[in-house]
Tab-separated table of C-alpha atoms in Angstrom:
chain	number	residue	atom	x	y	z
A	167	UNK	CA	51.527	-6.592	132.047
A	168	UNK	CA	48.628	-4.331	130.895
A	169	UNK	CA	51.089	-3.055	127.895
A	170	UNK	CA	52.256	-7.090	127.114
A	171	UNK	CA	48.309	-7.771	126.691
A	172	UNK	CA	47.962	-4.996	124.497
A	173	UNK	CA	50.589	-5.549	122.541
A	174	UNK	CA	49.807	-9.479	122.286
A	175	UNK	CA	46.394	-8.651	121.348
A	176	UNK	CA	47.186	-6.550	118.759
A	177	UNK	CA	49.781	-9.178	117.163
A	178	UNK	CA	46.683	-11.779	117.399
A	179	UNK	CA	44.718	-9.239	115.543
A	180	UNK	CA	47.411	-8.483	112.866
A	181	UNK	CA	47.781	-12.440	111.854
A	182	UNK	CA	44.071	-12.444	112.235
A	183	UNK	CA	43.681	-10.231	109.179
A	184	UNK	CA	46.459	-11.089	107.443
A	185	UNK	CA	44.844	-14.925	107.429
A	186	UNK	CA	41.182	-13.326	106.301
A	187	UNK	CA	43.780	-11.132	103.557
A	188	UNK	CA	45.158	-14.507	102.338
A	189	UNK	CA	41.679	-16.392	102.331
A	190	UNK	CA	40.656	-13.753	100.150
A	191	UNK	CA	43.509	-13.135	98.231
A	192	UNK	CA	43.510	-17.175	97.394
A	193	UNK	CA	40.039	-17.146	96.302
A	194	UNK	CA	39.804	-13.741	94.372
A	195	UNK	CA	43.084	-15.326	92.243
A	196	UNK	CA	40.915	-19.010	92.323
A	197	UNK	CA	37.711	-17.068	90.986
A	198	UNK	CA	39.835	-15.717	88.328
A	199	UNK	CA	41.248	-18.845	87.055
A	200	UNK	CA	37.898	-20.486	87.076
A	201	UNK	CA	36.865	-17.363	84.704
A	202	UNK	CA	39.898	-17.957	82.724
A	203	UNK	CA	39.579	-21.720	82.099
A	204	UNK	CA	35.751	-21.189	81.401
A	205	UNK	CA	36.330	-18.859	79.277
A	206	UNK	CA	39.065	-21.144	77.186
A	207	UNK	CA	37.469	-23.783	77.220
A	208	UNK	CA	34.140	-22.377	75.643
A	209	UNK	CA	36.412	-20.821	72.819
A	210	UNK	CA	38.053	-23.817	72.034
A	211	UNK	CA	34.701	-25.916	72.234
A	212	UNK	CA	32.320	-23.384	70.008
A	213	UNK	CA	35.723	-23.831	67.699
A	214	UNK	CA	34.994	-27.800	67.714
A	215	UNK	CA	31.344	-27.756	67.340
A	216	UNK	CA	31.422	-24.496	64.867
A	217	UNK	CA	31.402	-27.330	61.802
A	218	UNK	CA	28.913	-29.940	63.198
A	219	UNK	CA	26.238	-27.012	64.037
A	220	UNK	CA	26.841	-26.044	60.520
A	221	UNK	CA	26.264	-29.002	59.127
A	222	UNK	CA	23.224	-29.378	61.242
A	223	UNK	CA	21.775	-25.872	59.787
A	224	UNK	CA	22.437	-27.172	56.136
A	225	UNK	CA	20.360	-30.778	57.059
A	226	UNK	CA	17.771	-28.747	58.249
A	227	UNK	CA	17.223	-26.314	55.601
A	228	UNK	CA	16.905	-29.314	52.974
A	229	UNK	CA	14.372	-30.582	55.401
A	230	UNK	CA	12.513	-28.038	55.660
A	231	UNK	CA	12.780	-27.412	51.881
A	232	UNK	CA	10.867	-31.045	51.429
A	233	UNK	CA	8.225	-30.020	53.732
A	234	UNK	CA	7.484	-26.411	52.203
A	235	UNK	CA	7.107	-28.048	48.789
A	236	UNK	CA	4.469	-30.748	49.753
A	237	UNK	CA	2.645	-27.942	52.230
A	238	UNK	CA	2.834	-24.659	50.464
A	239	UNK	CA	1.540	-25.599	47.189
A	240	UNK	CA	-1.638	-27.351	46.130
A	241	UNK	CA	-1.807	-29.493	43.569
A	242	UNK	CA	-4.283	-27.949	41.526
A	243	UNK	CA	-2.269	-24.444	41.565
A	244	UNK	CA	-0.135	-23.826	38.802
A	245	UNK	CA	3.005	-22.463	39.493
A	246	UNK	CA	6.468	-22.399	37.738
A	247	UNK	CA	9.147	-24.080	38.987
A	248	UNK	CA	11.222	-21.266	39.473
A	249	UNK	CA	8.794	-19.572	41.802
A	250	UNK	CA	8.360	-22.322	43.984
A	251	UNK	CA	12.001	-22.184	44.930
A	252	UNK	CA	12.202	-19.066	45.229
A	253	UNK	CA	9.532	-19.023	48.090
A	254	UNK	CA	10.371	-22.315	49.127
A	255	UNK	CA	14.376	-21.066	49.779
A	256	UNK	CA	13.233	-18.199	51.080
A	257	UNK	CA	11.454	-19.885	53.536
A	258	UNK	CA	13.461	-22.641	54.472
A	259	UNK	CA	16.634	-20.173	54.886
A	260	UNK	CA	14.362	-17.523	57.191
A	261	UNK	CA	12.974	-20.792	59.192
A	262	UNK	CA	16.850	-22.095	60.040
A	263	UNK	CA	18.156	-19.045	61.337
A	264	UNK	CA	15.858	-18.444	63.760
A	265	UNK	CA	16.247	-22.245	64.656
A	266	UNK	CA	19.773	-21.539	65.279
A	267	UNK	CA	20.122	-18.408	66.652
A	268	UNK	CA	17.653	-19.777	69.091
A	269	UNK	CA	19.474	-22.675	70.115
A	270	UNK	CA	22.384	-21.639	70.317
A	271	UNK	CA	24.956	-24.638	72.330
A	272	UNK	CA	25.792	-23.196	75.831
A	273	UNK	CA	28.849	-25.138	77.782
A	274	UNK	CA	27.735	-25.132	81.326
A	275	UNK	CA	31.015	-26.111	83.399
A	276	UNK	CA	29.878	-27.964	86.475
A	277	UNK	CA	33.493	-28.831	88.208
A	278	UNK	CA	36.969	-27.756	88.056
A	279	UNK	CA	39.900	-29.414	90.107
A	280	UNK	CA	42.965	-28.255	89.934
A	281	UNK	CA	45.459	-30.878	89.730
A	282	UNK	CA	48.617	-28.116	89.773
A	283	UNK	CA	48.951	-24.929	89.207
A	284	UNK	CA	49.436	-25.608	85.965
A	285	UNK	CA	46.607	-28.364	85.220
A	286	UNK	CA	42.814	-28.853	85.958
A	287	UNK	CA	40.469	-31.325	85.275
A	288	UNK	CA	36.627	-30.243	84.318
A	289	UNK	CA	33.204	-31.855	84.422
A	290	UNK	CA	30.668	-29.782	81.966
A	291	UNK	CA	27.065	-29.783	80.343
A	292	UNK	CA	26.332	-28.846	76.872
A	293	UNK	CA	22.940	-27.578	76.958
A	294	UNK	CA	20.579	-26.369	74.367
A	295	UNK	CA	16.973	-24.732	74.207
A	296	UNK	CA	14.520	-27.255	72.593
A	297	UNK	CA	11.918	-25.691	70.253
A	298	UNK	CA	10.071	-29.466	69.753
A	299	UNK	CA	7.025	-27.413	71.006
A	300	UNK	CA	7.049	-25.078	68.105
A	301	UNK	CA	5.636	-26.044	64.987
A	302	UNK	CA	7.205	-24.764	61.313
A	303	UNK	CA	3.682	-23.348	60.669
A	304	UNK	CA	3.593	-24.357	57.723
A	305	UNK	CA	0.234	-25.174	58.067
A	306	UNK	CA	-2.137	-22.511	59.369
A	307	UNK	CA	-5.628	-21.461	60.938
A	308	UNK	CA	-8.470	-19.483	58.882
A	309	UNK	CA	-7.641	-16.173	60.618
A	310	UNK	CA	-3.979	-16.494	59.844
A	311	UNK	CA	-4.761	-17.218	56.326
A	312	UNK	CA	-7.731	-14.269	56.416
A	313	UNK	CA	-4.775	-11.723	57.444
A	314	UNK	CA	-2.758	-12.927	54.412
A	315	UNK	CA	-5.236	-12.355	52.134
A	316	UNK	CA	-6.029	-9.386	53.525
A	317	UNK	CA	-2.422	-8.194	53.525
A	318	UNK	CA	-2.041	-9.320	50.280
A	319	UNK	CA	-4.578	-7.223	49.131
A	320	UNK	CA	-6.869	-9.946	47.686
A	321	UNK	CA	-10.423	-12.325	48.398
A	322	UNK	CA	-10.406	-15.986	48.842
A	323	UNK	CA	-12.363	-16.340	45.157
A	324	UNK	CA	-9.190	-14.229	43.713
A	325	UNK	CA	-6.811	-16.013	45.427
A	326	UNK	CA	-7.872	-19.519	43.742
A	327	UNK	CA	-8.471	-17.575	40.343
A	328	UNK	CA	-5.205	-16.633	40.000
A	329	UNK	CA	-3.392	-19.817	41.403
A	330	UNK	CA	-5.250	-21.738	38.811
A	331	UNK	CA	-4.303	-20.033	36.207
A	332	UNK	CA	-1.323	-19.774	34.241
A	333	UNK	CA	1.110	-16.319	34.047
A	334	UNK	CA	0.070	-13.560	37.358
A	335	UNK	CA	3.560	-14.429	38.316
A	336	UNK	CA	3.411	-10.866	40.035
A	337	UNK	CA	0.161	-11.650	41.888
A	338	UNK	CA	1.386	-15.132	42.904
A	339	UNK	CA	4.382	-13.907	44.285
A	340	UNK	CA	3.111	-11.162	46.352
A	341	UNK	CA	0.718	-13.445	48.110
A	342	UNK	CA	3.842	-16.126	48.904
A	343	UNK	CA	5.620	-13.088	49.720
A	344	UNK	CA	3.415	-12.133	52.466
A	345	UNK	CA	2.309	-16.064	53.197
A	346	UNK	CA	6.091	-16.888	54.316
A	347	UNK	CA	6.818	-13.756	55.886
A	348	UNK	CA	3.432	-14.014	58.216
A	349	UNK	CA	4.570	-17.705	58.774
A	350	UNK	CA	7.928	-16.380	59.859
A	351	UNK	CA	7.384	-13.933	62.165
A	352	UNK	CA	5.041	-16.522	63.756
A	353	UNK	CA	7.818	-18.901	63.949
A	354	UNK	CA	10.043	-16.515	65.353
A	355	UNK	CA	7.613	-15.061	68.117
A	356	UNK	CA	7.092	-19.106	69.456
A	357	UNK	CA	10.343	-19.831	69.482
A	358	UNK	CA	11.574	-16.605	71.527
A	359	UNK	CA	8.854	-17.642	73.760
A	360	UNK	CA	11.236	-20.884	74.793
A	361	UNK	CA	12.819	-20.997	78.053
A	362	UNK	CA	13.492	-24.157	78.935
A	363	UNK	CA	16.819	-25.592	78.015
A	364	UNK	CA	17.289	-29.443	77.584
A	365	UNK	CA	20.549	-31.019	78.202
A	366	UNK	CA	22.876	-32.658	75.113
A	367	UNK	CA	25.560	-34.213	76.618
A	368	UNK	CA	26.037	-34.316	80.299
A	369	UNK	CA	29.474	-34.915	82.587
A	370	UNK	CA	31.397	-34.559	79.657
A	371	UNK	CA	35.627	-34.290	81.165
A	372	UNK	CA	37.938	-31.825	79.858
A	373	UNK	CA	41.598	-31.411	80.593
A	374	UNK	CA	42.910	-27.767	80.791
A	375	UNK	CA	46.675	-27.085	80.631
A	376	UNK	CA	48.403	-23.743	81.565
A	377	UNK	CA	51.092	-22.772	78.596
A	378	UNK	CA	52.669	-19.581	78.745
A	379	UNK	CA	50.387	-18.181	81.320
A	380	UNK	CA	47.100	-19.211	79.117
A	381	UNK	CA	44.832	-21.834	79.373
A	382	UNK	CA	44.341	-24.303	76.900
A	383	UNK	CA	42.131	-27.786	76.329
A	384	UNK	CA	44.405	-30.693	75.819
A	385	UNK	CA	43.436	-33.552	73.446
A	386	UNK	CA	39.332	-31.983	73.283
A	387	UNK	CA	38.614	-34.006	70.035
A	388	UNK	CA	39.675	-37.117	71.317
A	389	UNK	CA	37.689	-36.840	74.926
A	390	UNK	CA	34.728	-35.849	72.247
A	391	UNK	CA	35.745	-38.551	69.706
A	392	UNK	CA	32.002	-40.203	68.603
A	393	UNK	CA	30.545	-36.669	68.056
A	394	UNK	CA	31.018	-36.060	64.652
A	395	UNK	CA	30.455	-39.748	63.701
């Protein structure tokens, strides 16, 4: 009897494990396929929204060019054309990269349910940083304009000597040189400074389909169909 216990015991034991074995067997493959579909569908959707960001960067540069001209210069400076857009492009380009390098889309998938082995619906956020708090510093304080001067090696008197003048294309460019660049890296240290992410679209559905072992979206841009428009 003592050696039929035993032996029953360790039977109970051995489906025991194998049961934990499976459990974890199911989920380590489940964890995976999660990764996988993540993973595809973030490909496929920075594919989609590759041309609208784009297009966002370009509308924002030409805004940014309208406010540099009316900011940067004043009126009573005189200052060829082709200077000003020089510093103004400069500018304007320097200004939108940060902006989107910054704020960058992120897909945040919230749900997955399998319908098959070979199908899954998903439920996901598209999130963003939000840099509404930073300003394009285009406008400064006295000490920020006091270290321009000061980097660009000339007096407040000089400055408005020079500006007023015609020709010192060399002198006017230097100081714009160093004017954008200190507005820049001013930019650039706010805006790295962001943490808090707001959220674009929320609960937006996704259908993933398994072909040839892979996953793959099916019919994104007409569950997104609006977007673009």
């Amino acid at each position: 009897k003592k050696y039929i216990k035993e032996k029953s015991m360790k039977k109970l034991l051995f489906l025991i494990m194998m049961i934990v074995a499976g459990n974890a067997f199911t989920a380590g493959t489940q964890a995976n396929e999660d990764m996988a579909i993540k993973r595809a569908l973030q490909s496929r959707l920075n594919s989609f929204f590759f041309t609208i960001v784009n297009e966002g960067i370009r509308d924002n540069e030409r805004n940014l060019e309208k406010e540099a001209y009316s900011k940067l210069f004043k009126k009573d400076y005189i200052i060829s054309n082709s200077l000003k857009r020089e510093i103004v492009e400069k500018y304007a380009r320097e200004i939108s990269r940060i902006t989107a390098d910054e704020t960058k889309l992120k897909f945040d998938v919230k749900q997955i349910d399998y319908l098959s082995n070979g199908e899954a619906e998903v439920v996901y956020d598209i999130k963003s940083k939000s840099l509404k708090s930073v300003p394009d510093m285009l406008e400064v304080d006295d000490e920020t304009e006091r270290r321009i001067l000061e980097r660009a090696k000339m007096t407040e008197s000089e400055l408005e000597a020079i500006m007023k003048e015609r020709g010192n294309e060399p002198a006017k460019r230097n100081y714009y040189n160093v004017a954008i660049e200190e507005r820049i890296n001013m930019y650039e240290k706010e805006a790295k400074k962001v943490t808090d992410e707001e959220v674009i679209l929320q609960d937006l559905p996704a259908l993933m389909v398994k072909v040839d072992g892979k996953w793959e979206s099916e019919n994104l841009e007409k569950a997104l169909k609006g977007i673009k428009e």
